[in-house]
Amino acid sequence: MINKVKRDIPDQFLVHDVEVFQGQYYREGYEYRKAAPKVKASIRPQESKVVSDLKEAIIKSELRDGMTVSFHHHFRDGDYIVNMVMDAIHEMGIRDITVCASSLGTAHAPIVRYIEDGTITGISSSGVRGEIGEAISEGKLKNPAYIRCHGGRVRAIETGDIHIDVAFIGAPTSDLYGNARGKGGKSDCGVLSYSMVDAEYADKVVVITDTLVPFPNFPPSIKQVDVDYVVVVPEIGNPRKIANELLRFTTDPRELLIAEYATKALVSTPYFRDGFSFQTGGGGPSLAVTRFLKPYMVEKDIRMGFAIGGITKPMIDLMEEGLIGTIVDAQDFDLTSIASVHNHPRHFEISTSQYANPMNKGAFVNKLDFVILGALEVDTDFNVNVVTGSDGVVRGAPGGHVDTAAGSKCSIIVAPLVRSRIPTIKDSVITVTTPGESVDIVVTEVGVAVNPARTDLLEALKDSGLPLMTIEKLRDEAYQLVGKPEEIQFEDEVVALVEYRDGTLIDVVRKPKKIT
Amino acid sequence: MINKVKRDIPDQFLVHDVEVFQGQYYREGYEYRKAAPKVKASIRPQESKVVSDLKEAIIKSELRDGMTVSFHHHFRDGDYIVNMVMDAIHEMGIRDITVCASSLGTAHAPIVRYIEDGTITGISSSGVRGEIGEAISEGKLKNPAYIRCHGGRVRAIETGDIHIDVAFIGAPTSDLYGNARGKGGKSDCGVLSYSMVDAEYADKVVVITDTLVPFPNFPPSIKQVDVDYVVVVPEIGNPRKIANELLRFTTDPRELLIAEYATKALVSTPYFRDGFSFQTGGGGPSLAVTRFLKPYMVEKDIRMGFAIGGITKPMIDLMEEGLIGTIVDAQDFDLTSIASVHNHPRHFEISTSQYANPMNKGAFVNKLDFVILGALEVDTDFNVNVVTGSDGVVRGAPGGHVDTAAGSKCSIIVAPLVRSRIPTIKDSVITVTTPGESVDIVVTEVGVAVNPARTDLLEALKDSGLPLMTIEKLRDEAYQLVGKPEEIQFEDEVVALVEYRDGTLIDVVRKPKKIT
């Protein structure tokens, strides 16, 4: 069935009430009963939930063939938990496992062998990068992978579309009764936002820590009332890879120009007013926008009401200068952000449900004025692809892209016109992750295109001095520079489903044809 | 059917899997699927959830005849919310409502007329004091009232034994998206612990505040993701009655002697060691124990690890003196405690599920060393009554009594031997609220009785210098002073069910016979 962004979703996936994508607010007002976990009551006085090792926790959790386990990615490229747990599961001979991760990265390449040998047969993740993405695109995973944005993952858990049997939560600190925090310890990641929902909805919850602290470890990100077992291991991650100070402060003149245009677009809209709210990604141009905003804010005596999202040093710098009222934080990307969420009285951890779940009673993204986002590709319908590379292989991650684009009043995509002689703006993106109706402004170094549906923004920007042009003109400029790209050839086999944040299917990813 | 504390529970109440009480840890390991609310998704960008008034919130919440509404009692005798909401419900002609309150007090006497006219036909509450208790004992409520302790109420909500259709949550502060706190505003109550579970499990959640604050009101006790509507009213309570500094520092020599004995008993047990945990009630002797503990702690260089419960000034004083590591707080009884939970970095708000729910994966009471509790009556099986007065009328509240007695390693009941010429220690209590197996030591001004099941405590106390005696001897002393009391005569009609914390029935309350 053809969906609203003109993608053909094979009927075989439209079962069990799964529908095709029908618009960003299609499920506004949708009523459902939340999912709920099975719980084993713990009534007796009890000193400790610590078990001797991971295998004991797996046995006690009654993990069996065909079940689903979950992980968070706050430790990013420094994560040891996924491999540690999957090694144990594999050694115990448990098979046919679905891995429900908030994201998977290069640190998890070793699990490709478990995809190949049938230990892992299903994956739900935002990111599927590197070797895992290649394995998926090669069709090695038994079932199509689910690509879920951050809000979509939480929605799937809270609606029961995905049920977590056992959540394995790596925690920088825990007490022996399972109160766990993202703060402190040897592998400090600041927050545990992705895991907060897992802890509430999984049948069994195993906290894995390398730093046991005195009871009670408060205030907890993960609460003792939701935790079954605590496992103490020597190391949960590589602190040097979890966060560092090496922010990419771009000096690329093209990226700086894009950031300058994006900032100018932002401050030309009526939403740039005292108390505005803002999120930005971690890419070079996005980070530069945060820095470029400051003089405009100071000049007009405008403070930001709140900032959300993955948090980075430029945001903390603005906060320290008194230009941001509150930061609500679902992930920390550097040491400065981690230090701030520990210490600043107006920098708070939130769950990813609070951040971006489209199906709760109102997430933070619903109150967002601006978001600055990257893109691998943008097409003339303003659809964005952040999942498949120019070779058609899955290698990206929607993250909060889809959520913030839908929730914000003004979403701004920043991207170079071409990359490595491949056009970014084109007739049709390989994979639609964020629908064009959620995308308001596309900024390249050559020109700025406003979504024609946003006549208000076109009006607001008309005297901004920005090089405004149509998206078709941007595409033409790109094609003129590097030529129209050849279409990637795919086989029929679907290797991944791209689920929109509300649970409908916005696209599928097929196996790229081998170039022979 | 006769239950484990020898009470006859009429078969008519043993339906839908309801069982009689079978021991304090009978449901250890009991497996169940948690309840879950119906949710209406809010996907679109949205500025505000504020509606024009309470009636609009009630209409939008689709409250109908036969439904259940919930309230908290953090505002205590200063609460305006229950009457305000029930007035509106009555004016709108909605009938057959069950009120699921964490407790009801003298402030709520006006709702007796709604019991009488059929607006309210069911009540679930810890306390049913004053005129409401009398109305219940007179059989005016259509259905028997459920007396639920704090842990039992949360358990009933989380297991789905009681389903809240609309939670009305009075909040000292809220933003227009429903992030609500117990802190700040005109009616500051410190914490909103009782309501945290209501917000997560009710289908519709209405926050009622008199102080709208800027978004986001963080960190929230009640989260925007759980809130449907916000109502702003002129006043949610009478601040002078919510909390005051008039602590009852007893000067009654009998109460002081009881406190001295209780303290001596406590410090003679092996659990009085560095890092011990402690809860005490708000009565005169209980508060005195907290003060009397200090010299023993200082002398032995022992610090309290954590204190829980309803919090009072003597506890805060100990904390300020560095003698308590952490306070976890489910209710504040005075201004000092409210100030502390605002300001002290180791004084934290917890939900009543974290506090005392027997059916989650481990509440704080499970890790409690000592609790000091009052009693209206204690019998020779160590059963305690805190619900019915000596006239058989419901007028008390189990509160956290049942939960802490079961969870703690050493529960100490403090009570005068006789009250107004009525014995406190007797052959059989009128109503069993806390089973004798949960009660370890009974302290009166005449003597101290240790539960014979606790041979370890008998051994520990044998050289303490305390006037140890059997519970039968205490009863005899009481009877000798004031005579054996005449048994209250009851009719067959059951007016209230006393649910044990795990959902089994521990006793029923019958309608007292009119003395003619």
mmCIF file of N, CA and C in Angstrom, chain A residues 366-447:
data_model
loop_
_atom_site.group_PDB
_atom_site.id
_atom_site.type_symbol
_atom_site.label_atom_id
_atom_site.label_comp_id
_atom_site.label_asym_id
_atom_site.label_seq_id
_atom_site.Cartn_x
_atom_site.Cartn_y
_atom_site.Cartn_z
ATOM 1 N N ASN A 366 6.579 18.577 22.066
ATOM 2 C CA ASN A 366 5.341 19.292 21.687
ATOM 3 C C ASN A 366 5.423 20.780 21.992
ATOM 4 N N LYS A 367 6.353 21.160 22.841
ATOM 5 C CA LYS A 367 6.451 22.563 23.250
ATOM 6 C C LYS A 367 7.732 23.214 22.728
ATOM 7 N N LEU A 368 8.291 22.598 21.706
ATOM 8 C CA LEU A 368 9.559 23.080 21.167
ATOM 9 C C LEU A 368 9.314 24.139 20.090
ATOM 10 N N ASP A 369 10.039 25.248 20.181
ATOM 11 C CA ASP A 369 9.958 26.251 19.113
ATOM 12 C C ASP A 369 10.846 25.867 17.933
ATOM 13 N N PHE A 370 12.130 25.640 18.227
ATOM 14 C CA PHE A 370 13.086 25.402 17.141
ATOM 15 C C PHE A 370 13.848 24.103 17.340
ATOM 16 N N VAL A 371 14.124 23.444 16.224
ATOM 17 C CA VAL A 371 15.101 22.377 16.256
ATOM 18 C C VAL A 371 15.996 22.511 15.026
ATOM 19 N N ILE A 372 17.286 22.305 15.233
ATOM 20 C CA ILE A 372 18.270 22.307 14.149
ATOM 21 C C ILE A 372 18.712 20.867 13.936
ATOM 22 N N LEU A 373 18.539 20.359 12.724
ATOM 23 C CA LEU A 373 18.781 18.941 12.459
ATOM 24 C C LEU A 373 19.620 18.738 11.214
ATOM 25 N N GLY A 374 20.378 17.674 11.193
ATOM 26 C CA GLY A 374 21.137 17.323 9.997
ATOM 27 C C GLY A 374 20.317 16.454 9.052
ATOM 28 N N ALA A 375 20.922 16.054 7.963
ATOM 29 C CA ALA A 375 20.250 15.163 7.004
ATOM 30 C C ALA A 375 21.303 14.509 6.116
ATOM 31 N N LEU A 376 21.063 13.246 5.772
ATOM 32 C CA LEU A 376 21.883 12.615 4.735
ATOM 33 C C LEU A 376 21.364 13.030 3.361
ATOM 34 N N GLU A 377 20.045 13.100 3.241
ATOM 35 C CA GLU A 377 19.405 13.510 1.982
ATOM 36 C C GLU A 377 18.107 14.261 2.293
ATOM 37 N N VAL A 378 17.766 15.180 1.430
ATOM 38 C CA VAL A 378 16.459 15.855 1.478
ATOM 39 C C VAL A 378 15.901 15.825 0.066
ATOM 40 N N ASP A 379 14.608 15.555 -0.078
ATOM 41 C CA ASP A 379 14.070 15.568 -1.441
ATOM 42 C C ASP A 379 13.135 16.761 -1.652
ATOM 43 N N THR A 380 12.625 16.858 -2.862
ATOM 44 C CA THR A 380 11.841 18.048 -3.216
ATOM 45 C C THR A 380 10.470 18.071 -2.538
ATOM 46 N N ASP A 381 10.094 16.974 -1.880
ATOM 47 C CA ASP A 381 8.910 16.998 -1.000
ATOM 48 C C ASP A 381 9.314 17.321 0.448
ATOM 49 N N PHE A 382 10.557 17.723 0.633
ATOM 50 C CA PHE A 382 11.118 18.032 1.957
ATOM 51 C C PHE A 382 11.292 16.801 2.851
ATOM 52 N N ASN A 383 11.032 15.612 2.297
ATOM 53 C CA ASN A 383 11.304 14.400 3.064
ATOM 54 C C ASN A 383 12.794 14.293 3.358
ATOM 55 N N VAL A 384 13.109 13.791 4.553
ATOM 56 C CA VAL A 384 14.507 13.664 4.956
ATOM 57 C C VAL A 384 14.859 12.191 5.178
ATOM 58 N N ASN A 385 16.059 11.835 4.777
ATOM 59 C CA ASN A 385 16.632 10.525 5.045
ATOM 60 C C ASN A 385 17.810 10.688 5.990
ATOM 61 N N VAL A 386 17.742 10.035 7.143
ATOM 62 C CA VAL A 386 18.914 10.016 8.037
ATOM 63 C C VAL A 386 19.310 8.583 8.354
ATOM 64 N N VAL A 387 18.833 7.626 7.565
ATOM 65 C CA VAL A 387 19.052 6.222 7.897
ATOM 66 C C VAL A 387 19.937 5.482 6.899
ATOM 67 N N THR A 388 19.695 5.641 5.620
ATOM 68 C CA THR A 388 20.497 4.895 4.646
ATOM 69 C C THR A 388 21.516 5.801 3.959
ATOM 70 N N GLY A 389 22.709 5.261 3.766
ATOM 71 C CA GLY A 389 23.756 5.989 3.057
ATOM 72 C C GLY A 389 23.487 6.021 1.562
ATOM 73 N N SER A 390 24.351 6.699 0.841
ATOM 74 C CA SER A 390 24.133 6.855 -0.602
ATOM 75 C C SER A 390 24.267 5.523 -1.341
ATOM 76 N N ASP A 391 24.774 4.506 -0.652
ATOM 77 C CA ASP A 391 24.850 3.164 -1.229
ATOM 78 C C ASP A 391 23.646 2.308 -0.836
ATOM 79 N N GLY A 392 22.701 2.918 -0.129
ATOM 80 C CA GLY A 392 21.494 2.185 0.251
ATOM 81 C C GLY A 392 21.652 1.307 1.477
ATOM 82 N N VAL A 393 22.826 1.341 2.100
ATOM 83 C CA VAL A 393 23.069 0.509 3.288
ATOM 84 C C VAL A 393 22.644 1.286 4.544
ATOM 85 N N VAL A 394 21.990 0.584 5.490
ATOM 86 C CA VAL A 394 21.593 1.271 6.719
ATOM 87 C C VAL A 394 22.833 1.593 7.537
ATOM 88 N N ARG A 395 22.950 2.857 7.891
ATOM 89 C CA ARG A 395 24.151 3.260 8.631
ATOM 90 C C ARG A 395 23.893 4.512 9.481
ATOM 91 N N GLY A 396 22.680 4.999 9.523
ATOM 92 C CA GLY A 396 22.393 6.202 10.289
ATOM 93 C C GLY A 396 21.462 5.913 11.452
ATOM 94 N N ALA A 397 20.875 6.962 11.982
ATOM 95 C CA ALA A 397 20.003 6.826 13.139
ATOM 96 C C ALA A 397 19.031 7.996 13.165
ATOM 97 N N PRO A 398 17.729 7.722 13.197
ATOM 98 C CA PRO A 398 16.795 8.846 13.298
ATOM 99 C C PRO A 398 16.898 9.570 14.643
ATOM 100 N N GLY A 399 17.262 8.858 15.719
ATOM 101 C CA GLY A 399 17.387 9.517 17.030
ATOM 102 C C GLY A 399 16.131 10.307 17.344
ATOM 103 N N GLY A 400 16.306 11.563 17.730
ATOM 104 C CA GLY A 400 15.160 12.413 18.016
ATOM 105 C C GLY A 400 14.726 13.249 16.819
ATOM 106 N N HIS A 401 15.313 12.982 15.636
ATOM 107 C CA HIS A 401 15.047 13.775 14.424
ATOM 108 C C HIS A 401 13.554 13.861 14.125
ATOM 109 N N VAL A 402 12.940 12.697 14.024
ATOM 110 C CA VAL A 402 11.536 12.602 13.628
ATOM 111 C C VAL A 402 10.643 13.279 14.663
ATOM 112 N N ASP A 403 10.984 13.082 15.932
ATOM 113 C CA ASP A 403 10.163 13.602 17.031
ATOM 114 C C ASP A 403 10.201 15.114 17.115
ATOM 115 N N THR A 404 11.396 15.655 17.064
ATOM 116 C CA THR A 404 11.524 17.107 17.226
ATOM 117 C C THR A 404 11.025 17.826 15.982
ATOM 118 N N ALA A 405 11.212 17.225 14.811
ATOM 119 C CA ALA A 405 10.707 17.848 13.586
ATOM 120 C C ALA A 405 9.186 17.963 13.648
ATOM 121 N N ALA A 406 8.536 16.909 14.160
ATOM 122 C CA ALA A 406 7.064 16.932 14.237
ATOM 123 C C ALA A 406 6.577 17.865 15.337
ATOM 124 N N GLY A 407 7.282 17.894 16.437
ATOM 125 C CA GLY A 407 6.792 18.662 17.582
ATOM 126 C C GLY A 407 7.082 20.147 17.503
ATOM 127 N N SER A 408 8.165 20.506 16.853
ATOM 128 C CA SER A 408 8.602 21.907 16.892
ATOM 129 C C SER A 408 7.762 22.796 15.980
ATOM 130 N N LYS A 409 7.744 24.065 16.305
ATOM 131 C CA LYS A 409 7.059 25.044 15.455
ATOM 132 C C LYS A 409 7.883 25.347 14.223
ATOM 133 N N CYS A 410 9.215 25.223 14.350
ATOM 134 C CA CYS A 410 10.084 25.547 13.222
ATOM 135 C C CYS A 410 11.277 24.591 13.223
ATOM 136 N N SER A 411 11.266 23.650 12.277
ATOM 137 C CA SER A 411 12.389 22.719 12.170
ATOM 138 C C SER A 411 13.282 23.172 11.025
ATOM 139 N N ILE A 412 14.560 23.223 11.299
ATOM 140 C CA ILE A 412 15.538 23.706 10.324
ATOM 141 C C ILE A 412 16.545 22.599 10.036
ATOM 142 N N ILE A 413 16.601 22.186 8.782
ATOM 143 C CA ILE A 413 17.566 21.162 8.375
ATOM 144 C C ILE A 413 18.815 21.869 7.857
ATOM 145 N N VAL A 414 19.960 21.500 8.400
ATOM 146 C CA VAL A 414 21.232 22.071 7.914
ATOM 147 C C VAL A 414 22.012 20.967 7.220
ATOM 148 N N ALA A 415 22.410 21.217 5.984
ATOM 149 C CA ALA A 415 23.141 20.189 5.226
ATOM 150 C C ALA A 415 23.882 20.847 4.078
ATOM 151 N N PRO A 416 25.051 20.320 3.751
ATOM 152 C CA PRO A 416 25.740 20.824 2.565
ATOM 153 C C PRO A 416 24.977 20.405 1.298
ATOM 154 N N LEU A 417 25.101 21.180 0.258
ATOM 155 C CA LEU A 417 24.364 20.881 -0.973
ATOM 156 C C LEU A 417 24.785 19.537 -1.567
ATOM 157 N N VAL A 418 26.073 19.280 -1.505
ATOM 158 C CA VAL A 418 26.571 17.982 -1.980
ATOM 159 C C VAL A 418 27.608 17.469 -0.983
ATOM 160 N N ARG A 419 27.778 16.148 -0.980
ATOM 161 C CA ARG A 419 28.797 15.515 -0.128
ATOM 162 C C ARG A 419 29.551 14.512 -0.991
ATOM 163 N N SER A 420 30.862 14.609 -1.033
ATOM 164 C CA SER A 420 31.672 13.661 -1.814
ATOM 165 C C SER A 420 31.090 13.457 -3.211
ATOM 166 N N ARG A 421 30.754 14.523 -3.830
ATOM 167 C CA ARG A 421 30.220 14.531 -5.198
ATOM 168 C C ARG A 421 28.875 13.796 -5.314
ATOM 169 N N ILE A 422 28.152 13.737 -4.196
ATOM 170 C CA ILE A 422 26.798 13.153 -4.233
ATOM 171 C C ILE A 422 25.830 14.229 -3.743
ATOM 172 N N PRO A 423 24.783 14.493 -4.500
ATOM 173 C CA PRO A 423 23.867 15.564 -4.101
ATOM 174 C C PRO A 423 23.099 15.215 -2.816
ATOM 175 N N THR A 424 22.966 16.184 -1.929
ATOM 176 C CA THR A 424 22.165 15.998 -0.711
ATOM 177 C C THR A 424 20.695 16.304 -1.008
ATOM 178 N N ILE A 425 20.480 17.302 -1.832
ATOM 179 C CA ILE A 425 19.108 17.655 -2.209
ATOM 180 C C ILE A 425 18.805 16.972 -3.540
ATOM 181 N N LYS A 426 17.725 16.204 -3.586
ATOM 182 C CA LYS A 426 17.477 15.382 -4.771
ATOM 183 C C LYS A 426 15.986 15.158 -4.986
ATOM 184 N N ASP A 427 15.677 14.513 -6.102
ATOM 185 C CA ASP A 427 14.261 14.293 -6.421
ATOM 186 C C ASP A 427 13.555 13.449 -5.367
ATOM 187 N N SER A 428 14.246 12.435 -4.915
ATOM 188 C CA SER A 428 13.588 11.503 -3.999
ATOM 189 C C SER A 428 14.639 10.874 -3.100
ATOM 190 N N VAL A 429 14.417 10.920 -1.820
ATOM 191 C CA VAL A 429 15.386 10.315 -0.908
ATOM 192 C C VAL A 429 15.297 8.800 -0.995
ATOM 193 N N ILE A 430 16.390 8.125 -0.686
ATOM 194 C CA ILE A 430 16.393 6.657 -0.726
ATOM 195 C C ILE A 430 15.395 6.112 0.295
ATOM 196 N N THR A 431 15.457 6.658 1.490
ATOM 197 C CA THR A 431 14.571 6.206 2.568
ATOM 198 C C THR A 431 13.978 7.435 3.249
ATOM 199 N N VAL A 432 12.672 7.440 3.449
ATOM 200 C CA VAL A 432 12.052 8.544 4.179
ATOM 201 C C VAL A 432 12.053 8.204 5.666
ATOM 202 N N THR A 433 12.736 9.047 6.445
ATOM 203 C CA THR A 433 12.652 8.848 7.895
ATOM 204 C C THR A 433 11.794 9.945 8.515
ATOM 205 N N THR A 434 11.978 11.181 8.049
ATOM 206 C CA THR A 434 11.185 12.301 8.551
ATOM 207 C C THR A 434 10.364 12.861 7.389
ATOM 208 N N PRO A 435 9.038 12.897 7.538
ATOM 209 C CA PRO A 435 8.204 13.330 6.410
ATOM 210 C C PRO A 435 8.351 14.825 6.148
ATOM 211 N N GLY A 436 8.217 15.208 4.880
ATOM 212 C CA GLY A 436 8.378 16.608 4.487
ATOM 213 C C GLY A 436 7.461 17.556 5.237
ATOM 214 N N GLU A 437 6.281 17.098 5.630
ATOM 215 C CA GLU A 437 5.362 17.990 6.348
ATOM 216 C C GLU A 437 5.925 18.423 7.712
ATOM 217 N N SER A 438 6.931 17.686 8.227
ATOM 218 C CA SER A 438 7.567 18.066 9.504
ATOM 219 C C SER A 438 8.760 18.991 9.308
ATOM 220 N N VAL A 439 9.128 19.202 8.056
ATOM 221 C CA VAL A 439 10.357 19.951 7.778
ATOM 222 C C VAL A 439 9.999 21.339 7.257
ATOM 223 N N ASP A 440 10.490 22.377 7.945
ATOM 224 C CA ASP A 440 10.054 23.733 7.611
ATOM 225 C C ASP A 440 11.065 24.502 6.773
ATOM 226 N N ILE A 441 12.332 24.396 7.100
ATOM 227 C CA ILE A 441 13.346 25.172 6.396
ATOM 228 C C ILE A 441 14.549 24.269 6.122
ATOM 229 N N VAL A 442 15.051 24.325 4.884
ATOM 230 C CA VAL A 442 16.261 23.578 4.544
ATOM 231 C C VAL A 442 17.355 24.588 4.219
ATOM 232 N N VAL A 443 18.455 24.480 4.946
ATOM 233 C CA VAL A 443 19.542 25.445 4.792
ATOM 234 C C VAL A 443 20.766 24.751 4.213
ATOM 235 N N THR A 444 21.237 25.233 3.085
ATOM 236 C CA THR A 444 22.513 24.788 2.522
ATOM 237 C C THR A 444 23.405 26.013 2.380
ATOM 238 N N GLU A 445 24.635 25.789 1.978
ATOM 239 C CA GLU A 445 25.557 26.908 1.802
ATOM 240 C C GLU A 445 25.213 27.733 0.561
ATOM 241 N N VAL A 446 24.373 27.165 -0.306
ATOM 242 C CA VAL A 446 24.040 27.832 -1.572
ATOM 243 C C VAL A 446 22.720 28.598 -1.481
ATOM 244 N N GLY A 447 21.817 28.102 -0.677
ATOM 245 C CA GLY A 447 20.534 28.759 -0.578
ATOM 246 C C GLY A 447 19.681 28.140 0.509
#
